[in-house]
mmCIF file of C-alpha atoms in Angstrom:
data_model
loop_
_atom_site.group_PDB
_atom_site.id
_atom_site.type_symbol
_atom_site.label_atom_id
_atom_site.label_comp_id
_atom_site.label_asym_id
_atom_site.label_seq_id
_atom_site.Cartn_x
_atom_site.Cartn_y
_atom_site.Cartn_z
ATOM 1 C CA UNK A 288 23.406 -33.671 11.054
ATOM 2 C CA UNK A 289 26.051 -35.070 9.073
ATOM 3 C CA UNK A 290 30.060 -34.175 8.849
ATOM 4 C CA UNK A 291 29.487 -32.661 5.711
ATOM 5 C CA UNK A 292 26.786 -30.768 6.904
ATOM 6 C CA UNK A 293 28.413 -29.913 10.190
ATOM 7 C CA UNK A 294 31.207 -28.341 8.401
ATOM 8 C CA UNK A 295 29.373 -26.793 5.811
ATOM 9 C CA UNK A 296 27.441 -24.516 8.394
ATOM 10 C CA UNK A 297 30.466 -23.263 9.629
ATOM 11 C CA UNK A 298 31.554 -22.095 6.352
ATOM 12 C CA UNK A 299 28.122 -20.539 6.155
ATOM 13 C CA UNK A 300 28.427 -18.858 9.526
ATOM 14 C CA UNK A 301 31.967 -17.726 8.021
ATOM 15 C CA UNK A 302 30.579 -15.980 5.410
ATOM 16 C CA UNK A 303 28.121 -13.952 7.390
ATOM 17 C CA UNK A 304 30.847 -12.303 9.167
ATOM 18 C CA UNK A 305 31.434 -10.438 5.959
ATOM 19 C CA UNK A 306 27.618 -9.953 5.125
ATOM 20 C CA UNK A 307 27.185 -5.945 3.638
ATOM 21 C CA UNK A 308 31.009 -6.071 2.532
ATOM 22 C CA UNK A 309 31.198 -7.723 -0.142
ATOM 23 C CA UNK A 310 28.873 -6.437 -3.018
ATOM 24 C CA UNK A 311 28.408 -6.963 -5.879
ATOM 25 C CA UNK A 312 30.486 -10.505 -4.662
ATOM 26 C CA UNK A 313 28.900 -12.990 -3.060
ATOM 27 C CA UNK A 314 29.479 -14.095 0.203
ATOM 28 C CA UNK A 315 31.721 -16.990 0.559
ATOM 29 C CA UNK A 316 33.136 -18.722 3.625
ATOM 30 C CA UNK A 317 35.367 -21.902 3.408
ATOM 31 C CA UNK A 318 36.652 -24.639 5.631
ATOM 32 C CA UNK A 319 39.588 -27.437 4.933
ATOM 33 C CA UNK A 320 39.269 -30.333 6.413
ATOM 34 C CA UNK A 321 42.112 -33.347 7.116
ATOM 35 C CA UNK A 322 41.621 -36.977 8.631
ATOM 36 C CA UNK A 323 38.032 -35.014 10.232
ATOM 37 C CA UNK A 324 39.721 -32.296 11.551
ATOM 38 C CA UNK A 325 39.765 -28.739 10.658
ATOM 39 C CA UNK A 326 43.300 -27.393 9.376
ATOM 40 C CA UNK A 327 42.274 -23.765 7.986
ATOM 41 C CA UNK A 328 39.516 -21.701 7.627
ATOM 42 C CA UNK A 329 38.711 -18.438 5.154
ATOM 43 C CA UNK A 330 35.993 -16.538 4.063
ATOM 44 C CA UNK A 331 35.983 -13.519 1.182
ATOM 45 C CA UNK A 332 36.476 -10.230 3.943
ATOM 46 C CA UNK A 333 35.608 -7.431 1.143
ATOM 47 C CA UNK A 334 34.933 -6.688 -2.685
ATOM 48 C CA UNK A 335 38.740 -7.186 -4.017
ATOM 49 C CA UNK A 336 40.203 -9.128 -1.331
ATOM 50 C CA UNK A 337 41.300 -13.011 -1.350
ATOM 51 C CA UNK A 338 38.365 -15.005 -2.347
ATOM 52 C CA UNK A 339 37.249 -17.943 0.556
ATOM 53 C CA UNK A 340 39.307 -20.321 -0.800
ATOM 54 C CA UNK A 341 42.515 -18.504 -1.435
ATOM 55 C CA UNK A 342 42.580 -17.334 2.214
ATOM 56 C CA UNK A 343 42.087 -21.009 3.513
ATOM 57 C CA UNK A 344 44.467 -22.379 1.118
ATOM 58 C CA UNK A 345 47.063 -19.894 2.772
ATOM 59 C CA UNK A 346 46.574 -21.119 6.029
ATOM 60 C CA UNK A 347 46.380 -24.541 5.228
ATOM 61 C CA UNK A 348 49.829 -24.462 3.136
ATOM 62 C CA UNK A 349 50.816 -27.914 2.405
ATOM 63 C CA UNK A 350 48.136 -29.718 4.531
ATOM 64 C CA UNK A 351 46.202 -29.107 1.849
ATOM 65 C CA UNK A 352 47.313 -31.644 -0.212
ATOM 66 C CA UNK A 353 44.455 -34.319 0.097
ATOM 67 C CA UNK A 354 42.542 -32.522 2.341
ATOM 68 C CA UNK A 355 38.254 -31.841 1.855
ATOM 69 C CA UNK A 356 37.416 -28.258 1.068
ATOM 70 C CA UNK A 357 33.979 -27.190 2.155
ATOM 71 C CA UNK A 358 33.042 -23.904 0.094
ATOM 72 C CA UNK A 359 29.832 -22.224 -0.131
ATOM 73 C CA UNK A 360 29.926 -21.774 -3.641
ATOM 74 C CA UNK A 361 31.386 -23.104 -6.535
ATOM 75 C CA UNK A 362 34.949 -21.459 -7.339
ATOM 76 C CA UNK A 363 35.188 -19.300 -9.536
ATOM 77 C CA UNK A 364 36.401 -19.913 -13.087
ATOM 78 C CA UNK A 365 37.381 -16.568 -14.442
ATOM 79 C CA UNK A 366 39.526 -13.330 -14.058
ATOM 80 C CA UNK A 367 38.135 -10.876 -12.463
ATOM 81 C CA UNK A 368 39.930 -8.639 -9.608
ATOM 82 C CA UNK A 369 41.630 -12.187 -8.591
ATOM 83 C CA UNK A 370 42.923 -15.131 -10.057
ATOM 84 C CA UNK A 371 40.268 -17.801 -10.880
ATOM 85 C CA UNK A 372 40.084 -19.947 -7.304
ATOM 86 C CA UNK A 373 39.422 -23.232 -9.420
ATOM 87 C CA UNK A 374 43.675 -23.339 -10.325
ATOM 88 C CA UNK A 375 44.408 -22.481 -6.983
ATOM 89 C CA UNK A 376 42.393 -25.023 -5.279
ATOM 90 C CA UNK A 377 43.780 -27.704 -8.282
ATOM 91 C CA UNK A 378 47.192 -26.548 -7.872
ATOM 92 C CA UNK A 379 47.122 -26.595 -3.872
ATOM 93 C CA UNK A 380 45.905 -30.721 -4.303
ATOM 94 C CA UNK A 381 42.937 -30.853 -2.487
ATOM 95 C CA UNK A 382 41.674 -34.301 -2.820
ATOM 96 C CA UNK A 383 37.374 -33.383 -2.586
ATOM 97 C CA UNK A 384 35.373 -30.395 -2.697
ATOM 98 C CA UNK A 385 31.728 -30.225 -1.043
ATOM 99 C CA UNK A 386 30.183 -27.277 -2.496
ATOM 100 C CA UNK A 387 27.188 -25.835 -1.310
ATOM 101 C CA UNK A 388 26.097 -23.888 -4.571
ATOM 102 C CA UNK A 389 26.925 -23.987 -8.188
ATOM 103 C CA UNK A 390 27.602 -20.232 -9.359
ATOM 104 C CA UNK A 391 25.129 -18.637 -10.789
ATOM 105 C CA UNK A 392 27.174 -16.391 -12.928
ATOM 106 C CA UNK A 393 27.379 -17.377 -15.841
ATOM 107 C CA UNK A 394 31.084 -17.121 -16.478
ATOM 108 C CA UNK A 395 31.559 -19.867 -14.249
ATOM 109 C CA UNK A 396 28.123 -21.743 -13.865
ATOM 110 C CA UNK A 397 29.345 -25.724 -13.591
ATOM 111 C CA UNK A 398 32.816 -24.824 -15.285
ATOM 112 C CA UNK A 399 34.773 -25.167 -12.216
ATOM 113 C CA UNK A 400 33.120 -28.400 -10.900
ATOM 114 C CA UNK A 401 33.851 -29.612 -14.696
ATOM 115 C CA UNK A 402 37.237 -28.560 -14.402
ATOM 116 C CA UNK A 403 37.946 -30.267 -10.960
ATOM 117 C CA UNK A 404 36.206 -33.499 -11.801
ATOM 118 C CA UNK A 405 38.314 -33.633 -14.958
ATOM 119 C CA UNK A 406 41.494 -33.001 -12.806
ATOM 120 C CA UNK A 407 40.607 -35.884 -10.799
ATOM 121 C CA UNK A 408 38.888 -34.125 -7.542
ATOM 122 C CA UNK A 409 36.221 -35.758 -6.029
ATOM 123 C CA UNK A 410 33.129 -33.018 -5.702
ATOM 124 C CA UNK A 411 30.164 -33.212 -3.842
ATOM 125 C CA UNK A 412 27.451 -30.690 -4.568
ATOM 126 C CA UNK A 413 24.066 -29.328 -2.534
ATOM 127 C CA UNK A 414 24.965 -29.486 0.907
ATOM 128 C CA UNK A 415 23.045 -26.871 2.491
ATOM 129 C CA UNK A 416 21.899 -25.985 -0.866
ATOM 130 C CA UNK A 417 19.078 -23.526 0.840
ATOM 131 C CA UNK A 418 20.617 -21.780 2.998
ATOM 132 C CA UNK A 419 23.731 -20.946 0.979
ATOM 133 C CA UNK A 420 20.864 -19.363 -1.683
ATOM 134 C CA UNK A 421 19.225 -17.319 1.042
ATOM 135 C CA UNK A 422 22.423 -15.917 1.740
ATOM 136 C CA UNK A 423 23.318 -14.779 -1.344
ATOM 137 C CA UNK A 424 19.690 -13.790 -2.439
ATOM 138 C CA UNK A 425 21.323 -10.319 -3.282
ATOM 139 C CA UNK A 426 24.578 -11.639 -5.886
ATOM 140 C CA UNK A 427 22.526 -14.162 -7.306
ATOM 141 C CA UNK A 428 19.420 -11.441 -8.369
ATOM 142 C CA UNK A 429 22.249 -8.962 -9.238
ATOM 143 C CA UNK A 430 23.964 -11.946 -11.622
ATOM 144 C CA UNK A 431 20.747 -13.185 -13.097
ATOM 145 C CA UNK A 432 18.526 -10.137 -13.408
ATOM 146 C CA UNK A 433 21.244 -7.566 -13.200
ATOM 147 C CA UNK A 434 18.595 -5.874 -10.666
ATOM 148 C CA UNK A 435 19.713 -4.901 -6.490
ATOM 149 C CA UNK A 436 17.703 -7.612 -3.753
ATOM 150 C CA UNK A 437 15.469 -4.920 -1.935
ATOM 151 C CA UNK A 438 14.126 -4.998 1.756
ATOM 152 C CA UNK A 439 11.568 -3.124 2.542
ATOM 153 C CA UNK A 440 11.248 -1.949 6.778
ATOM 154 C CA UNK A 441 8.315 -0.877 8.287
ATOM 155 C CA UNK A 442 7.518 0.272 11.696
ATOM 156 C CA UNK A 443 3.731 -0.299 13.044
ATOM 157 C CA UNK A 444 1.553 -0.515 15.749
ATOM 158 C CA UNK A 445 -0.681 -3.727 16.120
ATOM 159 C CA UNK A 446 -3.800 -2.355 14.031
ATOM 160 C CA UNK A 447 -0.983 -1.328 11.067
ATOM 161 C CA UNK A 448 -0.598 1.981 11.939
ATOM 162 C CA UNK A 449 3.098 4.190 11.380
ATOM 163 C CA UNK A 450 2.192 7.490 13.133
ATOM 164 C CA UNK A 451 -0.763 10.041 13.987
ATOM 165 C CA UNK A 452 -2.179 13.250 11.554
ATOM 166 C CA UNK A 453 -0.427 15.585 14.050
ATOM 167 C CA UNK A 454 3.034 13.611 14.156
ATOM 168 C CA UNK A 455 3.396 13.915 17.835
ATOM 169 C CA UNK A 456 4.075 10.545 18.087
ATOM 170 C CA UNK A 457 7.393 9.973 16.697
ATOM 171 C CA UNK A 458 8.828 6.542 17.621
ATOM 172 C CA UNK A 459 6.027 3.244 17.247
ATOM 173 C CA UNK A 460 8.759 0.963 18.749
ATOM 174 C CA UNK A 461 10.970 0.600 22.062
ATOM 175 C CA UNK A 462 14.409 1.990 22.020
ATOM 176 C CA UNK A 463 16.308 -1.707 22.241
ATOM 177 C CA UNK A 464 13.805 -2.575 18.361
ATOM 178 C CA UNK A 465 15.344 0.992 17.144
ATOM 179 C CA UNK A 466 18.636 -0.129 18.498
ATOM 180 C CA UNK A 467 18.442 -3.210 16.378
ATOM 181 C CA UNK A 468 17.041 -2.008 13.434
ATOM 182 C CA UNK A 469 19.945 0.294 13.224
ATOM 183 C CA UNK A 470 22.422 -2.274 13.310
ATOM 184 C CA UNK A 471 20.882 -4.669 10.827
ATOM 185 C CA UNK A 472 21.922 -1.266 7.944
ATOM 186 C CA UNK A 473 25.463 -2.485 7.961
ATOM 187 C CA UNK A 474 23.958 -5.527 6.220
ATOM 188 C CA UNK A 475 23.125 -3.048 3.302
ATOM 189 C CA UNK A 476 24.701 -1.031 0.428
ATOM 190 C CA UNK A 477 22.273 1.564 0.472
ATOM 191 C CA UNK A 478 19.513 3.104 2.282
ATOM 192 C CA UNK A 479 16.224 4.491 0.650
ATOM 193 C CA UNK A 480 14.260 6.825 1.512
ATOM 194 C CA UNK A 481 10.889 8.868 -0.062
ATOM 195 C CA UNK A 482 11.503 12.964 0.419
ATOM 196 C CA UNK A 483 8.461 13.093 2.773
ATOM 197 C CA UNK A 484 10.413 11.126 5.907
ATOM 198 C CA UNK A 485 13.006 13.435 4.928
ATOM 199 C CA UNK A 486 11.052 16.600 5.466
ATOM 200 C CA UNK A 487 9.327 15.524 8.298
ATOM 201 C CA UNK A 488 12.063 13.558 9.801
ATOM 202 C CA UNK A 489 15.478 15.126 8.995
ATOM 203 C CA UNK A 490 17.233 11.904 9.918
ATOM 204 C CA UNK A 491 20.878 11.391 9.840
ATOM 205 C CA UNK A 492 20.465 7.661 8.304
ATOM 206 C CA UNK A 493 23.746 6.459 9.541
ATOM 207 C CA UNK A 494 24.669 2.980 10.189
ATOM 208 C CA UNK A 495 27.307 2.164 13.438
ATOM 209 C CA UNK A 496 30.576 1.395 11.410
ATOM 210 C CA UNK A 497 29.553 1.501 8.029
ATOM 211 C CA UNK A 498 29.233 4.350 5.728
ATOM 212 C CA UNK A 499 26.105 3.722 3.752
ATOM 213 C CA UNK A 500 25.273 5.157 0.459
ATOM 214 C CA UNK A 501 22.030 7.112 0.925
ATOM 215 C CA UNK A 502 19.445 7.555 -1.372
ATOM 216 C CA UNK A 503 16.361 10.310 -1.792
ATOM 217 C CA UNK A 504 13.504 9.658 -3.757
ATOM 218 C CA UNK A 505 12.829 13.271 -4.591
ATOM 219 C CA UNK A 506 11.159 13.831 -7.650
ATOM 220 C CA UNK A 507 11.531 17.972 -7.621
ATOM 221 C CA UNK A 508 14.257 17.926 -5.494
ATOM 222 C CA UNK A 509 12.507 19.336 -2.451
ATOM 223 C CA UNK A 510 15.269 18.376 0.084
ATOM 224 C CA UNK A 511 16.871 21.155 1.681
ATOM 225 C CA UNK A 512 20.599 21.736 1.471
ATOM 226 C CA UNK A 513 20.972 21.870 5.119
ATOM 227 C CA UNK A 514 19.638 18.529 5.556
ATOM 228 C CA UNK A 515 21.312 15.977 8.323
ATOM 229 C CA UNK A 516 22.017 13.252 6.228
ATOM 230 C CA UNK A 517 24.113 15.713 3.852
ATOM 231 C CA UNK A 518 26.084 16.486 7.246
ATOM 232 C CA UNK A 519 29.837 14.445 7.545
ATOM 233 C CA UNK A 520 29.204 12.636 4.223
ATOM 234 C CA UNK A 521 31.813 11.552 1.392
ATOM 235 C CA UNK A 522 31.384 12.832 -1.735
ATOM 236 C CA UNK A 523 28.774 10.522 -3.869
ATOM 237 C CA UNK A 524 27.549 9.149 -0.565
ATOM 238 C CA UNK A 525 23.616 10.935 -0.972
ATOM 239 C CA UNK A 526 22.032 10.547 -4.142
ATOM 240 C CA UNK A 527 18.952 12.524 -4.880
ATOM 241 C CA UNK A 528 16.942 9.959 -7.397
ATOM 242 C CA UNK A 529 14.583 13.044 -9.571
ATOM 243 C CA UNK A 530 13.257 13.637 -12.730
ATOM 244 C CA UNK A 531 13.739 16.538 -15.291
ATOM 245 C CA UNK A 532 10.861 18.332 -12.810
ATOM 246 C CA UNK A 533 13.487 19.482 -10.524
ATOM 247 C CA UNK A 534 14.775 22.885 -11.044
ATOM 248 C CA UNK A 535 18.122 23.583 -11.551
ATOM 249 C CA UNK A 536 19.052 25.970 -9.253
ATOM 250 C CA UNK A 537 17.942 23.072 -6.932
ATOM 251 C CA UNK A 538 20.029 20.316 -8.290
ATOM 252 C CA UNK A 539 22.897 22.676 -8.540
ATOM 253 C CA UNK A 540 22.523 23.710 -4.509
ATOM 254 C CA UNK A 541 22.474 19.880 -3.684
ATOM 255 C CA UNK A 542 25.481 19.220 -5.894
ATOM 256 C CA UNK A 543 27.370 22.138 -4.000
ATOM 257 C CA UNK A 544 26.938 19.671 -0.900
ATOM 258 C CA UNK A 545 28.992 17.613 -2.554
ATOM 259 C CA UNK A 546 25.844 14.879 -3.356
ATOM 260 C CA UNK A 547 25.080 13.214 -6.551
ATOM 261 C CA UNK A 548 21.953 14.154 -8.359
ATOM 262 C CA UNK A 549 20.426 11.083 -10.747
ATOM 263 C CA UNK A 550 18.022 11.907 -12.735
ATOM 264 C CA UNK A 551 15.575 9.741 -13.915
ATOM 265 C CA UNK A 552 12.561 8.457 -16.192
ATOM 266 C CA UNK A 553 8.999 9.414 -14.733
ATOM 267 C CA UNK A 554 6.348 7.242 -14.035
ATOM 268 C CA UNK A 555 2.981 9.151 -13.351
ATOM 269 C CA UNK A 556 5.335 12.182 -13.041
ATOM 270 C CA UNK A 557 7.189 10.026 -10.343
ATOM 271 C CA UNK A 558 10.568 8.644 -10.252
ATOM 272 C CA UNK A 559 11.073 5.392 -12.226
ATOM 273 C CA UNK A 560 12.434 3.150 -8.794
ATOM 274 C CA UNK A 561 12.516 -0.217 -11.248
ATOM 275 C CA UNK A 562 15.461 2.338 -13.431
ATOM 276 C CA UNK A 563 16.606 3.748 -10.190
ATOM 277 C CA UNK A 564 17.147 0.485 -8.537
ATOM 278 C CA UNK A 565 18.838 -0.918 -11.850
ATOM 279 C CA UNK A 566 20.943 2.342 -11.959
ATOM 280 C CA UNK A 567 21.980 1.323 -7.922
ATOM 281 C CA UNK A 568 22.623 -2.227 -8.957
ATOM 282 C CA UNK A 569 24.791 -0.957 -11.964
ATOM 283 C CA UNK A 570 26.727 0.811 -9.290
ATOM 284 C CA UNK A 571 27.250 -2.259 -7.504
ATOM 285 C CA UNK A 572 24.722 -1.081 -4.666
ATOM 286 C CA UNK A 573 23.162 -5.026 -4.599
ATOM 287 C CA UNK A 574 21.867 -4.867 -1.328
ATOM 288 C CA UNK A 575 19.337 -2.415 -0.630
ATOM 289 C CA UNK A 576 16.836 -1.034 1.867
ATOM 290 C CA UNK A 577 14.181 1.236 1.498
ATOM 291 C CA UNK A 578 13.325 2.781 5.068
ATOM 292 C CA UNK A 579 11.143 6.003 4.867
ATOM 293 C CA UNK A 580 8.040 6.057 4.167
ATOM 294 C CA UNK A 581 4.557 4.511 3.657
ATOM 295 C CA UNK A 582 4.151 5.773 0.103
ATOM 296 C CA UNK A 583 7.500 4.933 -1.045
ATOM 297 C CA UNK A 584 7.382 1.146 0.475
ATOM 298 C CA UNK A 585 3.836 0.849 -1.131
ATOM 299 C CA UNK A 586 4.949 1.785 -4.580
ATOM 300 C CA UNK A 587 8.259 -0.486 -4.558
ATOM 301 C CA UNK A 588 5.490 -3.475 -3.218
ATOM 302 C CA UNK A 589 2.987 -2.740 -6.207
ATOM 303 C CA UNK A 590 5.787 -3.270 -8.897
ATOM 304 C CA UNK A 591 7.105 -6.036 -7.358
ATOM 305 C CA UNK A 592 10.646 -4.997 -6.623
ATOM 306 C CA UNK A 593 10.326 -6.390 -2.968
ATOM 307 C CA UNK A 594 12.325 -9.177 -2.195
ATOM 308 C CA UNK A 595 12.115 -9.256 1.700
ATOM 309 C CA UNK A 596 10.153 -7.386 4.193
ATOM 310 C CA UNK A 597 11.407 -6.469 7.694
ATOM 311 C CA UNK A 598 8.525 -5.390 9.947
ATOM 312 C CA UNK A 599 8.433 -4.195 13.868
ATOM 313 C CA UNK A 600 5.657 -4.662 15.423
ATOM 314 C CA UNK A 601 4.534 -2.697 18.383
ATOM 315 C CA UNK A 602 2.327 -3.744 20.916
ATOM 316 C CA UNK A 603 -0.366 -0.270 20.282
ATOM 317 C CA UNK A 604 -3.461 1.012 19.100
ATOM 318 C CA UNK A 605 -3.537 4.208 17.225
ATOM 319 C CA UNK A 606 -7.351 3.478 15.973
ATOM 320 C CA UNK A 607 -8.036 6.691 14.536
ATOM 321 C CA UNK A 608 -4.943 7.393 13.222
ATOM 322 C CA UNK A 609 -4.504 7.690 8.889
ATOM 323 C CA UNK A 610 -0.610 7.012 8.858
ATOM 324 C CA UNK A 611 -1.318 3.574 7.081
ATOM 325 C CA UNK A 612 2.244 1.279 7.862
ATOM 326 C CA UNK A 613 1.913 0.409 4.258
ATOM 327 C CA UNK A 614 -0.236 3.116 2.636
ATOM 328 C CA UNK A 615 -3.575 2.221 2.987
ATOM 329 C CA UNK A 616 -2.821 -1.544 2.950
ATOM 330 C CA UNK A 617 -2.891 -4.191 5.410
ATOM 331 C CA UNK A 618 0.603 -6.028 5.644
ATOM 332 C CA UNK A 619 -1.091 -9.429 6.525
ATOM 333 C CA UNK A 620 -3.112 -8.852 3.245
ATOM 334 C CA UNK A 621 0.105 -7.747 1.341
ATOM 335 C CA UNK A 622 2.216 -10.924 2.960
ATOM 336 C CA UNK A 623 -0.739 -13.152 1.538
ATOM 337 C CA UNK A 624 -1.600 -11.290 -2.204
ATOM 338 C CA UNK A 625 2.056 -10.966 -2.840
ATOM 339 C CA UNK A 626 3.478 -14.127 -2.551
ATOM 340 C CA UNK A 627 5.379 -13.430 0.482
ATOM 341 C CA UNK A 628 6.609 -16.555 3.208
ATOM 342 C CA UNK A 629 7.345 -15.878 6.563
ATOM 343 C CA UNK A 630 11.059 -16.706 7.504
ATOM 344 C CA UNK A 631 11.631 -15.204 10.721
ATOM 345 C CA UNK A 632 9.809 -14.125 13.748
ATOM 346 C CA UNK A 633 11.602 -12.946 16.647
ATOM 347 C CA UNK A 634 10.177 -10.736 19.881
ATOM 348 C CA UNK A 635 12.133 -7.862 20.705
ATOM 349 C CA UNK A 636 11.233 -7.115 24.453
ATOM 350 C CA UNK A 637 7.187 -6.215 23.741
ATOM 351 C CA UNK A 638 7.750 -5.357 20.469
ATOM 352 C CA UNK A 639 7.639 -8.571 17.181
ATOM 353 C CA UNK A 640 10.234 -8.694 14.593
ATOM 354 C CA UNK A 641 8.710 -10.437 11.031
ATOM 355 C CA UNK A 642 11.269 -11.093 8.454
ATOM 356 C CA UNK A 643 9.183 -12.623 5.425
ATOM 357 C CA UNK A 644 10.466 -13.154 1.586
ATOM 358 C CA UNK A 645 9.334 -12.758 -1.399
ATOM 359 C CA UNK A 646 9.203 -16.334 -3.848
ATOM 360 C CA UNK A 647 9.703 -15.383 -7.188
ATOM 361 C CA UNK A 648 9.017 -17.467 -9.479
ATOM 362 C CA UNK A 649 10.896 -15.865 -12.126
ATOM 363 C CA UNK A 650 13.823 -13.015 -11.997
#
C-alpha cells in the first residue's frame, strides 16, 4: 500500500462515521498531511454542517500552508448551504490535493480540480477510486438519475423460505443477526415496508439512535390508526405511499395521527414505487431500504430499482412451507438473472450475511 493510499483510507474510514447523516450530501472525510505526518483531520458530520475540508482546514490553521490534502471527493465548486470548499482550500495554501473522486454533480464535475491546477496546486486524482464510489453509491444515483440507491433485506431459511402458512414461526434468524440488522437502519433515510408485514407484523420499525422516516406501501390505505410504528413519531415521519383507491375517511384517520399520506400513480391498480421512490429522493430520502415483505421486495427487483441486496441466511428447512423469501423466486437465480455481484459475505454465529450489488450499466 502506498502513502497516498494509506492516507486516503483513513479519510474513507472518516467518512463512514457519518454514513446515514448526510443525505442528499455525500459522504466526505479528509486528512492533511505535512513532511508525512498527519496535522488535521475532518469529515462532513451532517447535511448543512462544515464540509470535510473546511473542518480539517480549521484544525490545521496555518500548517496548512504547503501541506497534502487527501479528500474523498473533489471540492465542491458552488454555493449551496456552504461556501464552495475549492476557495477555502486555495485560500488556506495547500500545496497538493489527492482526490479520490471527481464530483459527479454536475455543478462542480472537474471545475474544482480545473480551478486548483490553474491556481498552481498540484492534484492527484483516483486513489481509491472504487471504494470512494461504493460509498457514495446513494449521492452519486441521487445526482445523476435524481432517483434514491435502494437495498432490499430479506430474511430466509436455507431452502429460501421467509415463514410458514400458519405464521407461527415468527423470527428465521438468531437474535445477535436481528440485533445487527437493526443497527445497519441508521445507515438509511427511510425504511419501506408493503401493508401486509404491517398487518401481520405490527412492527415498531425503529432504528437505535436514529429517527427514520417510515414508509407504507398501502395502496387502500388498510393500515390501522393504532398501528406501532404511528406510536412516538414526529410529524411527517410515516408516510402511507396509496393511490386514489383509498377512501377518504381512511386517509383523513391516518392524517389525524399526525402521518403524511402520498398519493400516487397506479400500476396494475398498485402503487407506482419507481414515482414513489423518485418522490422519496425529491425529499432528499437518498438512502433507502425496503424491509417487509416478499411481494413488495419482488416487485422493486422486477423493475429494477434494486441497487443492493442484504440477505440473512438461516441455517433451516421449512420444506413445505409457501412463504417464498423473494416471492416465488429463488435469490441465487435472482443474484444471477439480475446482474447482481456478491460484495460481502459474513457469518453471523450460524446464521450467513450476503451483501451483493447491483452493476448498472446505465442510471
Amino acid at each position: 500500500m502506498t502513502a497516498d493510499e494509506r492516507f486516503m483510507h483513513r479519510a474513507l474510514a472518516l467518512a463512514r462515521r457519518a454514513e446515514g447523516r448526510t443525505s442528499p450530501n455525500p459522504m466526505v472525510g479528509c486528512v492533511i498531511v505535512k513532511k508525512g505526518r498527519v496535522v488535521a483531520e475532518g469529515w462532513h458530520k451532517h447535511c448543512g454542517g462544515d464540509h470535510a475540508e473546511v473542518d480539517a482546514l480549521k484544525q490545521a490553521g496555518d500548517k496548512a500552508r504547503g501541506a497534502v490534502m487527501y479528500v474523498t471527493l473533489e471540492p465542491c465548486a458552488h454555493w449551496g448551504r456552504t461556501p464552495p470548499c475549492v476557495d477555502a482550500v486555495l485560500k488556506a495554501g495547500i500545496g497538493k490535493v489527492v482526490v479520490a473522486m471527481q464530483d459527479p454533480d454536475p455543478r462542480t464535475n472537474g471545475v474544482s480540480l480545473k480551478k486548483l491546477r490553474k491556481n498552481g496546486v498540484l492534484v492527484v486524482t483516483g486513489v481509491c477510486a472504487p471504494e470512494a464510489g461504493r460509498m457514495n453509491a446513494a449521492f452519486i444515483k441521487y445526482v445523476t438519475a435524481k432517483m434514491p440507491h435502494v437495498t432490499a433485506k430479506i430474511a430466509q431459511t436455507i431452502d429460501g423460505k421467509a415463514g410458514t402458512r400458519s405464521g407461527r414461526v415468527k423470527w428465521i434468524t438468531a437474535g445477535a443477526t436481528r440485533l445487527r440488522a437493526r443497527l445497519r437502519r441508521n445507515d438509511f433515510d427511510a425504511i419501506v415496508v408493503g401493508v401486509d408485514t404491517v398487518l401481520a407484523d405490527d412492527p415498531r420499525l425503529d432504528a437505535p439512535g436514529k429517527s427514520l422516516v417510515k414508509v407504507i406501501v398501502d395502496s387502500t390505505l388498510r393500515t390501522p390508526p393504532g398501528a406501532r410504528l404511528l406510536k412516538g413519531t414526529r410529524p411527517g415521519q410515516v408516510i402511507a405511499a396509496v393511490t386514489r383507491r383509498a377512501p377518504d375517511v381512511r386517509v383523513s384517520a391516518f392524517r389525524a395521527r399526525g402521518a403524511c399520506v402520498m398519493v400516487c400513480g397506479a400500476r396494475a391498480g398498485k402503487v407506482d414505487l419507481k414515482a414513489l421512490f423518485k418522490a422519496l429522493a425529491k425529499n432528499g430520502l437518498i438512502r433507502i431500504l425496503i424491509e417487509g415483505g416478499p411481494t413488495l421486495v419482488n416487485a422493486a427487483l422486477k423493475e429494477g430499482l434494486v441497487d443492493r441486496i442484504h440477505a440473512y441466511i438461516a441455517p433451516r428447512l421449512m420444506r413445505a412451507a409457501p412463504a417464498d423469501a423473494v416471492a416465488g423466486v429463488d435469490l441465487g437465480i435472482w443474484l444471477g438473472r439480475r446482474g447482481f455481484e456478491i460484495h460481502e459475505v459474513t457469518r453471523i454465529g450460524q446464521d450467513i450475511f450476503i451483501e451483493a450489488d447491483h452493476v448498472h450499466r446505465h442510471h
